[in-house]
PDB file of C-alpha atoms and ligand atoms in Angstrom:
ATOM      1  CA  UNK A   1       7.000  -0.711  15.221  1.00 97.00           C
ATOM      2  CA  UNK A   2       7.219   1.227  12.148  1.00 98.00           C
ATOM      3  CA  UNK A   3       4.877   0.972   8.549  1.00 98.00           C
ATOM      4  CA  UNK A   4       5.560   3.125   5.501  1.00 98.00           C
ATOM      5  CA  UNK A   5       2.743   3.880   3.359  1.00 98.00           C
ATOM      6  CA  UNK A   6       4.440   4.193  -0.262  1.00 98.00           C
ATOM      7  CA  UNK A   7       2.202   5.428  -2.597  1.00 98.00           C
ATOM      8  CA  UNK A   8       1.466   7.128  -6.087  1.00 98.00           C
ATOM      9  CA  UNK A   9      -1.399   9.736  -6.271  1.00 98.00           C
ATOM     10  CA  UNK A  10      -1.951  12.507  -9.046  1.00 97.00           C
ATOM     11  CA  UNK A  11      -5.265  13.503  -8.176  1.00 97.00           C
ATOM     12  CA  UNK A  12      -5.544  13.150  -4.509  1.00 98.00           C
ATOM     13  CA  UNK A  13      -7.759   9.546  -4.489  1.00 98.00           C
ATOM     14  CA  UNK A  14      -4.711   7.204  -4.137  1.00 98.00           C
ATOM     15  CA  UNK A  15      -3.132   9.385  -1.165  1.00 98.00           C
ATOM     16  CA  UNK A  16      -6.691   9.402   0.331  1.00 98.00           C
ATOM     17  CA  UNK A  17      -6.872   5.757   0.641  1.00 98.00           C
ATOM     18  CA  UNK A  18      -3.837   5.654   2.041  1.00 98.00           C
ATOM     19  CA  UNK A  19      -4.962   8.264   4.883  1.00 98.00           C
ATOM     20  CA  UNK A  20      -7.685   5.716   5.689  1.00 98.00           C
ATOM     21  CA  UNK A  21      -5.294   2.872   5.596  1.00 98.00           C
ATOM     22  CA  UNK A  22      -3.039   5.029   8.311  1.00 98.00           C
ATOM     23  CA  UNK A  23      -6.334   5.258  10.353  1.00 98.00           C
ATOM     24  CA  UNK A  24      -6.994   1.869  10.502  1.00 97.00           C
ATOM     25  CA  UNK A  25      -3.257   1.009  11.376  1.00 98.00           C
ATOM     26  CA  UNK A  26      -3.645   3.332  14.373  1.00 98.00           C
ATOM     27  CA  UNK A  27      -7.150   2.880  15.467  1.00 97.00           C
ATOM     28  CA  UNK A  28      -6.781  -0.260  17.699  1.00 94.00           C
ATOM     29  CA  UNK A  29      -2.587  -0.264  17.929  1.00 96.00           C
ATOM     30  CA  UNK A  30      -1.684   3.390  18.757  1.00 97.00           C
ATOM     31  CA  UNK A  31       1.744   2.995  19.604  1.00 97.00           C
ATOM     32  CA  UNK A  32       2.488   1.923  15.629  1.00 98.00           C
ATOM     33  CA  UNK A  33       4.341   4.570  13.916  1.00 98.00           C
ATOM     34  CA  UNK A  34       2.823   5.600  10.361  1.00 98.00           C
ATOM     35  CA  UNK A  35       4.375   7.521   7.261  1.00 98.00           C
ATOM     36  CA  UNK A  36       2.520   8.278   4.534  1.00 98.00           C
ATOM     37  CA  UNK A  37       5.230   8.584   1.302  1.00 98.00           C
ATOM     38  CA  UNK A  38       4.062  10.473  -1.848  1.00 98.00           C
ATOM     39  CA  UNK A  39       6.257   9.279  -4.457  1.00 98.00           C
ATOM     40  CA  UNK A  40       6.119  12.321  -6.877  1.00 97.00           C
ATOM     41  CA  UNK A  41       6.382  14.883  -3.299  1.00 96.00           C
ATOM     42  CA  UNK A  42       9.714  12.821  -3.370  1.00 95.00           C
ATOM     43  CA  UNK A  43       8.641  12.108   0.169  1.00 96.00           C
ATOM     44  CA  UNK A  44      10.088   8.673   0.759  1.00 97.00           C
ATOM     45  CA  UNK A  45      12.337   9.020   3.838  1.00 97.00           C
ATOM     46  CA  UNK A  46      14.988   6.397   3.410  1.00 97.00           C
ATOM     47  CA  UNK A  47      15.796   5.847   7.525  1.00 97.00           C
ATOM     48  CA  UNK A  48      12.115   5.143   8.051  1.00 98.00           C
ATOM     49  CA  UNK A  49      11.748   2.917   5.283  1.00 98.00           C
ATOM     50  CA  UNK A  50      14.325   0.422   6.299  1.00 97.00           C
ATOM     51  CA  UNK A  51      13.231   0.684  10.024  1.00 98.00           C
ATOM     52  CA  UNK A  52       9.804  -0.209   8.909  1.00 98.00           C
ATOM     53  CA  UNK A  53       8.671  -3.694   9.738  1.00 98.00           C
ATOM     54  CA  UNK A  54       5.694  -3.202   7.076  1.00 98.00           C
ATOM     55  CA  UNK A  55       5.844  -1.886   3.591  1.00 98.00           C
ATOM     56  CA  UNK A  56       2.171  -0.705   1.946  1.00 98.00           C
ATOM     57  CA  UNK A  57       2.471  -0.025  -1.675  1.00 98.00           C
ATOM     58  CA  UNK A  58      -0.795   2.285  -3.211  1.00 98.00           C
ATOM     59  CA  UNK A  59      -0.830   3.166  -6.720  1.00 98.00           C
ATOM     60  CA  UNK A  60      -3.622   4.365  -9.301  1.00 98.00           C
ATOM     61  CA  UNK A  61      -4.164   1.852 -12.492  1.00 98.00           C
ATOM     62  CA  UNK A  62      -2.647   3.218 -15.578  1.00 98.00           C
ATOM     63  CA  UNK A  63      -4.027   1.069 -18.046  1.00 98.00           C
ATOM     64  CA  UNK A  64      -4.365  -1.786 -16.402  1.00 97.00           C
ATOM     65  CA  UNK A  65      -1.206  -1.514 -14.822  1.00 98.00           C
ATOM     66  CA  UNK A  66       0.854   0.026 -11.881  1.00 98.00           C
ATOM     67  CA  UNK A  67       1.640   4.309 -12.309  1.00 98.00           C
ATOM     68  CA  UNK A  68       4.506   4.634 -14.169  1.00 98.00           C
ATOM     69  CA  UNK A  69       6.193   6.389 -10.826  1.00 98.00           C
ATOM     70  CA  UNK A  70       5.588   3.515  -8.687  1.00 98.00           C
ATOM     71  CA  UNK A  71       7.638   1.114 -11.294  1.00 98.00           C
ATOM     72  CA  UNK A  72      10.217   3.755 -11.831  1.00 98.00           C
ATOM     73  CA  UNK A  73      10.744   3.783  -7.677  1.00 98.00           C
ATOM     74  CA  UNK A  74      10.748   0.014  -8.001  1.00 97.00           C
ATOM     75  CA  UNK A  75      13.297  -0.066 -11.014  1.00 96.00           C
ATOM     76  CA  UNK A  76      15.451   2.384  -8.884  1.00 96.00           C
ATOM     77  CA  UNK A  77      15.426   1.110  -5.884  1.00 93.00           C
ATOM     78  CA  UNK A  78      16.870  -2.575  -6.047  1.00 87.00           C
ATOM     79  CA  UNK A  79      19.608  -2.132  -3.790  1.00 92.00           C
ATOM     80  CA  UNK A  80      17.032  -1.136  -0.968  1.00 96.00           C
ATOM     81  CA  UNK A  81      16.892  -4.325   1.248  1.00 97.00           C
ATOM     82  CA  UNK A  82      13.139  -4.831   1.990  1.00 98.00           C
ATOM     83  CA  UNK A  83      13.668  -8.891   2.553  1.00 98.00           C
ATOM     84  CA  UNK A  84      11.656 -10.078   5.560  1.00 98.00           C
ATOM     85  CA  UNK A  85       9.081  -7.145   5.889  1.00 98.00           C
ATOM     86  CA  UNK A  86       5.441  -7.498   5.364  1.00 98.00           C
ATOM     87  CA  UNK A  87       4.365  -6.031   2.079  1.00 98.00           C
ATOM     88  CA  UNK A  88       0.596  -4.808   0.996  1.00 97.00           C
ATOM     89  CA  UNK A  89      -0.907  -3.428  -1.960  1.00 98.00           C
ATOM     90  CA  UNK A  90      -3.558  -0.889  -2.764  1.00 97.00           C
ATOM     91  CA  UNK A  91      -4.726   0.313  -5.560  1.00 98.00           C
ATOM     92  CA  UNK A  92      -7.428   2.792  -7.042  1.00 98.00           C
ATOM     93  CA  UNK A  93      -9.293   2.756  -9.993  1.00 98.00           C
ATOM     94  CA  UNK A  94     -12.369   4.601 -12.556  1.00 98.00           C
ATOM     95  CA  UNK A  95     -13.848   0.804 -12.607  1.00 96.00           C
ATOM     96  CA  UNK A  96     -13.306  -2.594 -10.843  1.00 93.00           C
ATOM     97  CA  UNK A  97     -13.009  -3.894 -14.010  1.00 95.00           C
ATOM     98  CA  UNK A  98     -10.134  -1.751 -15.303  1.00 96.00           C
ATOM     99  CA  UNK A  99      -7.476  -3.830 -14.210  1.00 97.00           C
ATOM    100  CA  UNK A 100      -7.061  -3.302 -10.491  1.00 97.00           C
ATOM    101  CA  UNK A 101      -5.876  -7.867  -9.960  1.00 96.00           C
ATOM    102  CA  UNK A 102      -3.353  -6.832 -12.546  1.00 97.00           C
ATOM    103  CA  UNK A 103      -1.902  -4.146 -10.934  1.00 98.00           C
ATOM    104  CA  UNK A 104      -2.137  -5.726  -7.439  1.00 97.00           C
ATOM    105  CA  UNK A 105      -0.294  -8.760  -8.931  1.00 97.00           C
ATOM    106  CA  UNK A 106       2.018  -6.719 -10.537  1.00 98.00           C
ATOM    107  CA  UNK A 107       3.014  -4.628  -7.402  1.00 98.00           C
ATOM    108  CA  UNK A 108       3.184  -8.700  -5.244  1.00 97.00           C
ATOM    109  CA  UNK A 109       5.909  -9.304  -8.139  1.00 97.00           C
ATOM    110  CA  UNK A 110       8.264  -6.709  -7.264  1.00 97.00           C
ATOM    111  CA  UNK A 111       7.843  -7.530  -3.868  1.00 97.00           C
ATOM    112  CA  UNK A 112       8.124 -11.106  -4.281  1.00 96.00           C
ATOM    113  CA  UNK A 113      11.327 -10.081  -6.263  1.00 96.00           C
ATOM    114  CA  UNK A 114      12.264  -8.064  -3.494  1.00 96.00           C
ATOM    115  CA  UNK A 115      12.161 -10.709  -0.629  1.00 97.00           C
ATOM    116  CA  UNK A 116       8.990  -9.726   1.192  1.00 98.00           C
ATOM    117  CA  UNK A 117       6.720 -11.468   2.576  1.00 97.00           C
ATOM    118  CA  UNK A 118       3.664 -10.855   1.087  1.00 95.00           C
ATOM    119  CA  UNK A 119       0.226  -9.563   3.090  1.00 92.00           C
ATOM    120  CA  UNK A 120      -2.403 -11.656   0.859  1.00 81.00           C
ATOM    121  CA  UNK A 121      -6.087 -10.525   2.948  1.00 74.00           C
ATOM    122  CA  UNK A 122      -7.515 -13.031   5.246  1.00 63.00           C
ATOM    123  CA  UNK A 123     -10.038 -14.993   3.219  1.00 61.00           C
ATOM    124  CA  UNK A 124     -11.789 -16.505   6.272  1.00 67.00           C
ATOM    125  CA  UNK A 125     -13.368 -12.941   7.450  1.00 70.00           C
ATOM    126  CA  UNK A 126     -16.525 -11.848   5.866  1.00 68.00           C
ATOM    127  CA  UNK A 127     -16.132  -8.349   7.415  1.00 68.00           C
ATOM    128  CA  UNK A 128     -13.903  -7.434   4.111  1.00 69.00           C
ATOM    129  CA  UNK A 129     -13.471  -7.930   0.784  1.00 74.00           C
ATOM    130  CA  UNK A 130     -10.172  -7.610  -0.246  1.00 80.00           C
ATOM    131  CA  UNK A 131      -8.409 -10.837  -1.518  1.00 83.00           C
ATOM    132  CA  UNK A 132      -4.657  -9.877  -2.865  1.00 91.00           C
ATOM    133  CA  UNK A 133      -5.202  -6.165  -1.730  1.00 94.00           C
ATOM    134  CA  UNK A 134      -7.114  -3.410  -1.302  1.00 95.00           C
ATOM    135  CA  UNK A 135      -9.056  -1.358  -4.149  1.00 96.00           C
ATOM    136  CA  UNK A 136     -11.190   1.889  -4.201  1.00 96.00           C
ATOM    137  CA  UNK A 137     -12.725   3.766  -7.088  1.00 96.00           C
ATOM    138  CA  UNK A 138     -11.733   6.764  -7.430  1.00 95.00           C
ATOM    139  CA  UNK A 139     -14.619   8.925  -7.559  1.00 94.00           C
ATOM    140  CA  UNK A 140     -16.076   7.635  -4.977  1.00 94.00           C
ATOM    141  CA  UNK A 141     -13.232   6.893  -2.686  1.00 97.00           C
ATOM    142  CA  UNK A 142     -14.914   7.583   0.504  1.00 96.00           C
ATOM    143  CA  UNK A 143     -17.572   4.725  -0.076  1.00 95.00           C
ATOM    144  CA  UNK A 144     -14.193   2.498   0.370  1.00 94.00           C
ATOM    145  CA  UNK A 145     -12.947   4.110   3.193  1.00 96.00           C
ATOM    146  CA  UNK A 146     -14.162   1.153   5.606  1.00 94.00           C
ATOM    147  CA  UNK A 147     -12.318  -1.384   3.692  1.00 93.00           C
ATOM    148  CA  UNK A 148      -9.446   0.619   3.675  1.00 96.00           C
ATOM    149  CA  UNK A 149      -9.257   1.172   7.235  1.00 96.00           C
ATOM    150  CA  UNK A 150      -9.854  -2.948   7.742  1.00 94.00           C
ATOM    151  CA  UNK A 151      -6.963  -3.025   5.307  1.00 94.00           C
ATOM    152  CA  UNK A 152      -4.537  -1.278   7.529  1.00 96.00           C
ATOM    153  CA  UNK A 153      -5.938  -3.031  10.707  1.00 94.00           C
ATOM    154  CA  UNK A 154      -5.101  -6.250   9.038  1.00 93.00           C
ATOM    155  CA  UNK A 155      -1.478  -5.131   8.205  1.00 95.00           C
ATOM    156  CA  UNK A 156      -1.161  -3.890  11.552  1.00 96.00           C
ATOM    157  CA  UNK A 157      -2.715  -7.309  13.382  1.00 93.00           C
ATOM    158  CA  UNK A 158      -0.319  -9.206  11.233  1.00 93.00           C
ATOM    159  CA  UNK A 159       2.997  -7.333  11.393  1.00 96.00           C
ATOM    160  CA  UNK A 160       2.644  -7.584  15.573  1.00 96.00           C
ATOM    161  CA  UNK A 161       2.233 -11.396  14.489  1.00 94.00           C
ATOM    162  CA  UNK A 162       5.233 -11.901  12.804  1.00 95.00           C
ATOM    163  CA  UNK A 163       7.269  -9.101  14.682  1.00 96.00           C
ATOM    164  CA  UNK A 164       6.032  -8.354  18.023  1.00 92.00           C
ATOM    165  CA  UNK A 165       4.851  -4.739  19.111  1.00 77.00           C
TER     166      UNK A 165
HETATM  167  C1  FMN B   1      -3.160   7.900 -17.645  1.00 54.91           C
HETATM  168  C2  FMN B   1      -4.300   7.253 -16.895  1.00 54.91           C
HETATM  169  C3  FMN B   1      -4.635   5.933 -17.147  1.00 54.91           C
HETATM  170  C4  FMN B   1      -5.682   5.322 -16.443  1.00 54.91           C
HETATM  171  N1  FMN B   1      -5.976   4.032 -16.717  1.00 54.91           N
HETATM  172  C5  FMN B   1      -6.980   3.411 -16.024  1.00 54.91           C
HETATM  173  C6  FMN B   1      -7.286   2.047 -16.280  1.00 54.91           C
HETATM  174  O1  FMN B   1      -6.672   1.360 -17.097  1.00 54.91           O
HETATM  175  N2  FMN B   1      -8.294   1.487 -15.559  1.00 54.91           N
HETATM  176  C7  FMN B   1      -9.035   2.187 -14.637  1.00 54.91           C
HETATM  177  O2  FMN B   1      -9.953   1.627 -14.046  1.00 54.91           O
HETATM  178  N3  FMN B   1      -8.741   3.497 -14.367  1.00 54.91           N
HETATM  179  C8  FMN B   1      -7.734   4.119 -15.036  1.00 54.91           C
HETATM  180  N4  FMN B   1      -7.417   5.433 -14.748  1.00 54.91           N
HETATM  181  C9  FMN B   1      -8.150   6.128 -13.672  1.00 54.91           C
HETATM  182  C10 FMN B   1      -7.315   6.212 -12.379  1.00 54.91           C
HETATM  183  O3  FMN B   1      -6.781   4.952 -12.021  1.00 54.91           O
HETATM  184  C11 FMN B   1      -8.169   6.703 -11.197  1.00 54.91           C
HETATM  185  O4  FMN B   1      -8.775   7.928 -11.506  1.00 54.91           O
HETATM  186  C12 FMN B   1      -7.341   6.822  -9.932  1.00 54.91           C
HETATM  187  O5  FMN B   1      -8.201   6.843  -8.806  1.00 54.91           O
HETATM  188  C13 FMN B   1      -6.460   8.062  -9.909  1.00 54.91           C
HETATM  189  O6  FMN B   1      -5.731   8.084  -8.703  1.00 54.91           O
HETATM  190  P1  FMN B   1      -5.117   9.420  -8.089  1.00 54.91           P
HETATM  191  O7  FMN B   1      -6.275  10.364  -7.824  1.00 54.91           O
HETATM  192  O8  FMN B   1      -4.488   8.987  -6.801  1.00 54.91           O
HETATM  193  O9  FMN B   1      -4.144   9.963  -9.055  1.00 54.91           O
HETATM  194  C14 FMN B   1      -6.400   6.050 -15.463  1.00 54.91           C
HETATM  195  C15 FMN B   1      -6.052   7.392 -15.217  1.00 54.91           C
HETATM  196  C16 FMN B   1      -5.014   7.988 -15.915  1.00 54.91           C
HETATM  197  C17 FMN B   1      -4.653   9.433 -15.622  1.00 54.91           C
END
């Protein structure tokens, strides 16, 4: 099984969450194989991307909204077929209240749009708090690095679901 970790960081806090979202894919289900993809390193590998049965998309907010980056990758890449994989999003923030549901729900769009199916959090456990996706201020990133990791277990729990190991 393969999940791509798509992401958008300038100053490093984005691409950290998605280093703890990688170790929480791997920490119970080894044998998972995990790519972390800096958009502006132009490091999205194309063959991995459409092998991957999961699809994690990480951006910071931009006014209240997804990185500019992220939407251009989205805008560019509609004739990638991501239909039928699991998507996720993750953002990070300066302040829970600057807009991290709209960006979430903006990222679920383009995924809707894509034909994903769409990983939502599981409401029923109390061990997280994530509801549409995962979110981490940035300045304090590490504080968030548990949720993160419970993030990418999650993913990884439910793409063995729907796909088998
Ligand atoms: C141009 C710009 C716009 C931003 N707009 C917001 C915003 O609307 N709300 C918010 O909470 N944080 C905002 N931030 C803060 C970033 O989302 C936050 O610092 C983030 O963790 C940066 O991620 P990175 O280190 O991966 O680049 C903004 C930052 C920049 C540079």
């Amino acid at each position: 099984m393969k999940i791509s970790v798509i992401y958008v960081s300038q100053t490093g806090n984005t691409g950290e969450a998605a280093e703890y979202i990688q170790d929480g894919i791997l920490a119970k289900h080894p044998f998972i194989q995990v790519k972390l993809m800096n958009i502006r390193e132009n490091e999205v590998d194309m063959d991995f991307l459409v092998h991957s049965e999961a699809v994690v998309f990480g951006t910071p907010v931009y006014f209240s909204s997804m990185s500019w980056e992220l939407k251009r990758w989205f805008d560019q890449s509609f004739q990638i077929d991501l239909s039928g994989k699991l998507g996720a999003a993750f953002v990070t923030s300066q302040s829970l209240a600057g807009g991290v549901d709209t960006t979430i729900m903006e990222v679920l769009r383009h995924m809707l749009v894509k034909g994903m199916l769409v990983f939502s959090g599981t409401g029923h456990d109390p061990a997280h708090k994530f509801q549409i996706g995962a979110v981490g201020i940035g300045k304090d990133i590490e504080h968030s690095s548990g949720q993160f990791e419970r993030f990418g277990e999650c993913i990884a729990q439910t793409s063995i679901k729907l796909f088998g190991r």
